[in-house]
mmCIF file with all atom_site columns, C-alpha atoms in Angstrom:
data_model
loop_
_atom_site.group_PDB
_atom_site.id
_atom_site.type_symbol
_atom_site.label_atom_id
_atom_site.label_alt_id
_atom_site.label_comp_id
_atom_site.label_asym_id
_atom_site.label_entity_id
_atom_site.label_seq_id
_atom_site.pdbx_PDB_ins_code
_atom_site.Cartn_x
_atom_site.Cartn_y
_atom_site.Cartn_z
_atom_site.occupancy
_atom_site.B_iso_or_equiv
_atom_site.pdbx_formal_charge
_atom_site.auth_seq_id
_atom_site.auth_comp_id
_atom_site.auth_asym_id
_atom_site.auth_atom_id
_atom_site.pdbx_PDB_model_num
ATOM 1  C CA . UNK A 1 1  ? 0.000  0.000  0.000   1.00 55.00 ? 1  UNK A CA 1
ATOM 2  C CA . UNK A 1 2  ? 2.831  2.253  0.956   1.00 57.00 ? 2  UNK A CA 1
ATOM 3  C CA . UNK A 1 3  ? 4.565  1.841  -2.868  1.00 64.00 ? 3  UNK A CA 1
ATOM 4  C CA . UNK A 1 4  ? 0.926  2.690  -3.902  1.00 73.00 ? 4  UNK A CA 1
ATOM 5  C CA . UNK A 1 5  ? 1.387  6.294  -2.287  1.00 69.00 ? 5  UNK A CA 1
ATOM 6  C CA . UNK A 1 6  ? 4.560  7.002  -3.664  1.00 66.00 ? 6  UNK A CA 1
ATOM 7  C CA . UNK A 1 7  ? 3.689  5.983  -7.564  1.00 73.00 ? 7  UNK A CA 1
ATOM 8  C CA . UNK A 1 8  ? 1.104  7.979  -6.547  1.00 77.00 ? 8  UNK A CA 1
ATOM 9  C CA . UNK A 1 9  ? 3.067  11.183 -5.858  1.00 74.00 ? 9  UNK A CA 1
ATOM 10 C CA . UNK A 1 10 ? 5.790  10.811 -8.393  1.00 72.00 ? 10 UNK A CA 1
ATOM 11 C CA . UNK A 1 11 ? 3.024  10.803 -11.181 1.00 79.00 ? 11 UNK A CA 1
ATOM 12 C CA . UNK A 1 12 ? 1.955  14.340 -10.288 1.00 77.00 ? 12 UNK A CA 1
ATOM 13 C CA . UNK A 1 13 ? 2.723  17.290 -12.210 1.00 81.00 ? 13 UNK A CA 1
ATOM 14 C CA . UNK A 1 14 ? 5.130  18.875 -9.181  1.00 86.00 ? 14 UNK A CA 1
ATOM 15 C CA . UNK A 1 15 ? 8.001  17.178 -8.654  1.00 84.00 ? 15 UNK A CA 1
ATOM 16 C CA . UNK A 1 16 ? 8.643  18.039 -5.008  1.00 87.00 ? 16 UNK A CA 1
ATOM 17 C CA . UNK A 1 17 ? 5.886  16.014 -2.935  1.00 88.00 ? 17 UNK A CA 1
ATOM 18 C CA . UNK A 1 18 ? 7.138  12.739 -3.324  1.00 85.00 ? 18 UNK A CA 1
ATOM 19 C CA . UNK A 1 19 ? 10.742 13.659 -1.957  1.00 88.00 ? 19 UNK A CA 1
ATOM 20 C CA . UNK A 1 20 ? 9.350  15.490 0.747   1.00 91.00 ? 20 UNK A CA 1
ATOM 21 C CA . UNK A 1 21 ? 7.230  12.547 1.727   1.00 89.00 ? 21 UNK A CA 1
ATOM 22 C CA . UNK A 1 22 ? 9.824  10.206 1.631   1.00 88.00 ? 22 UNK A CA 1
ATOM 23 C CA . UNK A 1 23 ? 11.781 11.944 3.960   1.00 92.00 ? 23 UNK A CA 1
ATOM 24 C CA . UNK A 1 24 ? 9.411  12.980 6.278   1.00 93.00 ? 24 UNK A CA 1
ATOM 25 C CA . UNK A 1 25 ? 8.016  9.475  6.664   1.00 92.00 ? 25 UNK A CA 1
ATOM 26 C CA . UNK A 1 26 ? 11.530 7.922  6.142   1.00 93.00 ? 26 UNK A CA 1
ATOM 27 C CA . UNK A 1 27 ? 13.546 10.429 8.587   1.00 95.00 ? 27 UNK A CA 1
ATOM 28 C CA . UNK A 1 28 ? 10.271 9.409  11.216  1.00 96.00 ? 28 UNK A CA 1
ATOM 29 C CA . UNK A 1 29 ? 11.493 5.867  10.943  1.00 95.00 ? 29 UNK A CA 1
ATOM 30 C CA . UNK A 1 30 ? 14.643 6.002  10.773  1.00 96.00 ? 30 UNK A CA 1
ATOM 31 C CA . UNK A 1 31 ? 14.757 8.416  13.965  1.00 96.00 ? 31 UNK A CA 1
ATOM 32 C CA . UNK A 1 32 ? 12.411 6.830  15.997  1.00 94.00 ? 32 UNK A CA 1
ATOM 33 C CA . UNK A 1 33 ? 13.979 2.742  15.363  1.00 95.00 ? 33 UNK A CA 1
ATOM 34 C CA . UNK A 1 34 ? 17.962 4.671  16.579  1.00 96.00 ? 34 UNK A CA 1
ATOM 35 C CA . UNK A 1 35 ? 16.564 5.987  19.366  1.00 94.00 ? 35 UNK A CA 1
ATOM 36 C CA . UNK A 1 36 ? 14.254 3.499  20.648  1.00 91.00 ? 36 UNK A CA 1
ATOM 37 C CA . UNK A 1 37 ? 16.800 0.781  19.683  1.00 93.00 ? 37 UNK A CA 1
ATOM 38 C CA . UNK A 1 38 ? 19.889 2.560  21.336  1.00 92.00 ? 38 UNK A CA 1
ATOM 39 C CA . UNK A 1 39 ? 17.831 4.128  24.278  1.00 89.00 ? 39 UNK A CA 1
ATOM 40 C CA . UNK A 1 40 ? 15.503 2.010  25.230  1.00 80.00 ? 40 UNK A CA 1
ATOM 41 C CA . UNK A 1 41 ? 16.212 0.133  28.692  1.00 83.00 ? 41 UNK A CA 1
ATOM 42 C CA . UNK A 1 42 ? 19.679 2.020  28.828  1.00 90.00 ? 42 UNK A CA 1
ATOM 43 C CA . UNK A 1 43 ? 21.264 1.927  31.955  1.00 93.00 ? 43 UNK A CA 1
ATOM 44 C CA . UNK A 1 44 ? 21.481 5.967  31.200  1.00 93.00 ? 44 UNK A CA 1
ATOM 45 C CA . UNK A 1 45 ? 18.672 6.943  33.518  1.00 92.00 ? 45 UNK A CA 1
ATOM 46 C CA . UNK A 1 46 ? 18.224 10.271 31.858  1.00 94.00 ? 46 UNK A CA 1
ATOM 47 C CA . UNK A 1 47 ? 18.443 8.869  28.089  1.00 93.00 ? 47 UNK A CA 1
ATOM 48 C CA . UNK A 1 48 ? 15.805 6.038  29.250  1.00 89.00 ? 48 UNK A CA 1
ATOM 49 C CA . UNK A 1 49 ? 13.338 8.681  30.595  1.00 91.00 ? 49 UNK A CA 1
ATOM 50 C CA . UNK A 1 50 ? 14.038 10.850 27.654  1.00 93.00 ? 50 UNK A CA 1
ATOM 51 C CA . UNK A 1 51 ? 14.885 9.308  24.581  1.00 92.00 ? 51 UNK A CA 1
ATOM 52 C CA . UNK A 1 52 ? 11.338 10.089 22.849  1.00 93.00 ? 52 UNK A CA 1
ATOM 53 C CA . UNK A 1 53 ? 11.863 14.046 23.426  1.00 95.00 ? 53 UNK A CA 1
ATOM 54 C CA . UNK A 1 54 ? 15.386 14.088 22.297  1.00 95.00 ? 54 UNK A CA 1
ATOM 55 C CA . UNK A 1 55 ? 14.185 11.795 19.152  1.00 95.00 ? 55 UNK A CA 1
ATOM 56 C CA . UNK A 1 56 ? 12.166 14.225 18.137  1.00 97.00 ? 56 UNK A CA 1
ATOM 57 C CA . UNK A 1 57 ? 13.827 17.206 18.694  1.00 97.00 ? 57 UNK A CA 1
ATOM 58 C CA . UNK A 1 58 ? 16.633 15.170 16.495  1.00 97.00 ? 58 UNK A CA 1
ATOM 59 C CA . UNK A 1 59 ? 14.107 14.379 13.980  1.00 97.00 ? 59 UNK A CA 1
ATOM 60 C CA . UNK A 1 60 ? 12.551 18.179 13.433  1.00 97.00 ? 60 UNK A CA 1
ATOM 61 C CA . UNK A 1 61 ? 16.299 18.751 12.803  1.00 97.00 ? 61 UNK A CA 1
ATOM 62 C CA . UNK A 1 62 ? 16.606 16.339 10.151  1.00 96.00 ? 62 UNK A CA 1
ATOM 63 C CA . UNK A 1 63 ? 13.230 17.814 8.436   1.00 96.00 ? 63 UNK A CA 1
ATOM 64 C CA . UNK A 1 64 ? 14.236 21.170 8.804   1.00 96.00 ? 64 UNK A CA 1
ATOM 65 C CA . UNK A 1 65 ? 17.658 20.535 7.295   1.00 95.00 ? 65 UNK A CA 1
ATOM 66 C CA . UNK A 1 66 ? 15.829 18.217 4.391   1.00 95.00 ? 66 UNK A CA 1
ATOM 67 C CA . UNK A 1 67 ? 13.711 20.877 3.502   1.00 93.00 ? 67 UNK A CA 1
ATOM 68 C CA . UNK A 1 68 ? 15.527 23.675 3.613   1.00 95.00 ? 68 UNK A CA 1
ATOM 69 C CA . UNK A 1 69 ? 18.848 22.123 2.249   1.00 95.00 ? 69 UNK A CA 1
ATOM 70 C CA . UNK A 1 70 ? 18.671 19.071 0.520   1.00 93.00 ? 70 UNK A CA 1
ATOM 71 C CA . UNK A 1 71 ? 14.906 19.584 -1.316  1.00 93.00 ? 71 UNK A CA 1
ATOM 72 C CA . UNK A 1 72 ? 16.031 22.111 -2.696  1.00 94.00 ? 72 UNK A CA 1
ATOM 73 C CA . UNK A 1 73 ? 19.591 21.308 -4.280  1.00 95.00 ? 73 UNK A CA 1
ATOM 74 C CA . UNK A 1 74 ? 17.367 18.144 -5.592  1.00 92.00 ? 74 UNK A CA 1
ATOM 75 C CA . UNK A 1 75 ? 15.046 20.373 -7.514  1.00 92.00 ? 75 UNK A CA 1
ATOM 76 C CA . UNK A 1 76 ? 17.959 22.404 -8.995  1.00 94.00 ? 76 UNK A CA 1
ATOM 77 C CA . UNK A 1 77 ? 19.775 18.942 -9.975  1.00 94.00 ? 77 UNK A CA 1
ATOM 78 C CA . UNK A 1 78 ? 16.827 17.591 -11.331 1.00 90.00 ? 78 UNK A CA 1
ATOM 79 C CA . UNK A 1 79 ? 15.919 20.653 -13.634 1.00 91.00 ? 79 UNK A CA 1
ATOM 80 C CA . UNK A 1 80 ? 19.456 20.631 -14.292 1.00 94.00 ? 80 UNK A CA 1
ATOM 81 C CA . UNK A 1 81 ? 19.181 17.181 -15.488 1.00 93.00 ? 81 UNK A CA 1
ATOM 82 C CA . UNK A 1 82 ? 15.902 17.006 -17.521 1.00 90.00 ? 82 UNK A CA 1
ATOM 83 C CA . UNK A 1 83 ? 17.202 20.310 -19.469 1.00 93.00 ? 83 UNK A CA 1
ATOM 84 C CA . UNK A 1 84 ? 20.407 17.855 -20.377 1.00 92.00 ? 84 UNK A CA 1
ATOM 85 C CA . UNK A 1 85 ? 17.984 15.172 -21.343 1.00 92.00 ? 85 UNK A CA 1
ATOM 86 C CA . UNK A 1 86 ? 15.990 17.472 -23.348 1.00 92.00 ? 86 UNK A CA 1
ATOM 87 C CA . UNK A 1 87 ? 18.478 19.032 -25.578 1.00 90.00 ? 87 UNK A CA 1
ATOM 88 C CA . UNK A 1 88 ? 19.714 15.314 -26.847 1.00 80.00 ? 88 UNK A CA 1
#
């Protein structure tokens, strides 16, 4: 169902949603499987209590940085691209 969603978005006319769903969804995973994996039951009182809050201050990092950063150099690479696709 999940590949469903994505065909979904990289068939629309704007090229940015289905990057910017893929990270958000992907970064959420990613983020939350680390922490809970590397936190979880620690021995570290204070990163057992508060793994989940640091996760996702970690995570609105990663976001903010993907959005801001990386969405956009993809967009300017893949203009750059199709215009060298287009004039072959």
């Amino acid at each position: 169902a999940d590949i469903m969603v994505f065909q979904r978005l990289r068939r629309m006319k704007q090229w940015w949603p289905a990057p910017t769903a893929s990270s958000i969804f992907g970064n959420l995973l990613d983020t939350y499987a680390f922490f809970a994996i590397a936190f979880y039951h620690t021995n570290d009182a204070f990163m057992a209590e508060h793994w989940i809050g640091i996760g996702f201050v970690d995570y609105l990092v990663k976001i903010t940085a993907n959005l801001m950063i990386f969405l956009p150099v993809y967009g300017v690479l893949l203009n750059f691209l199709i215009k060298k696709i287009e004039d072959k």
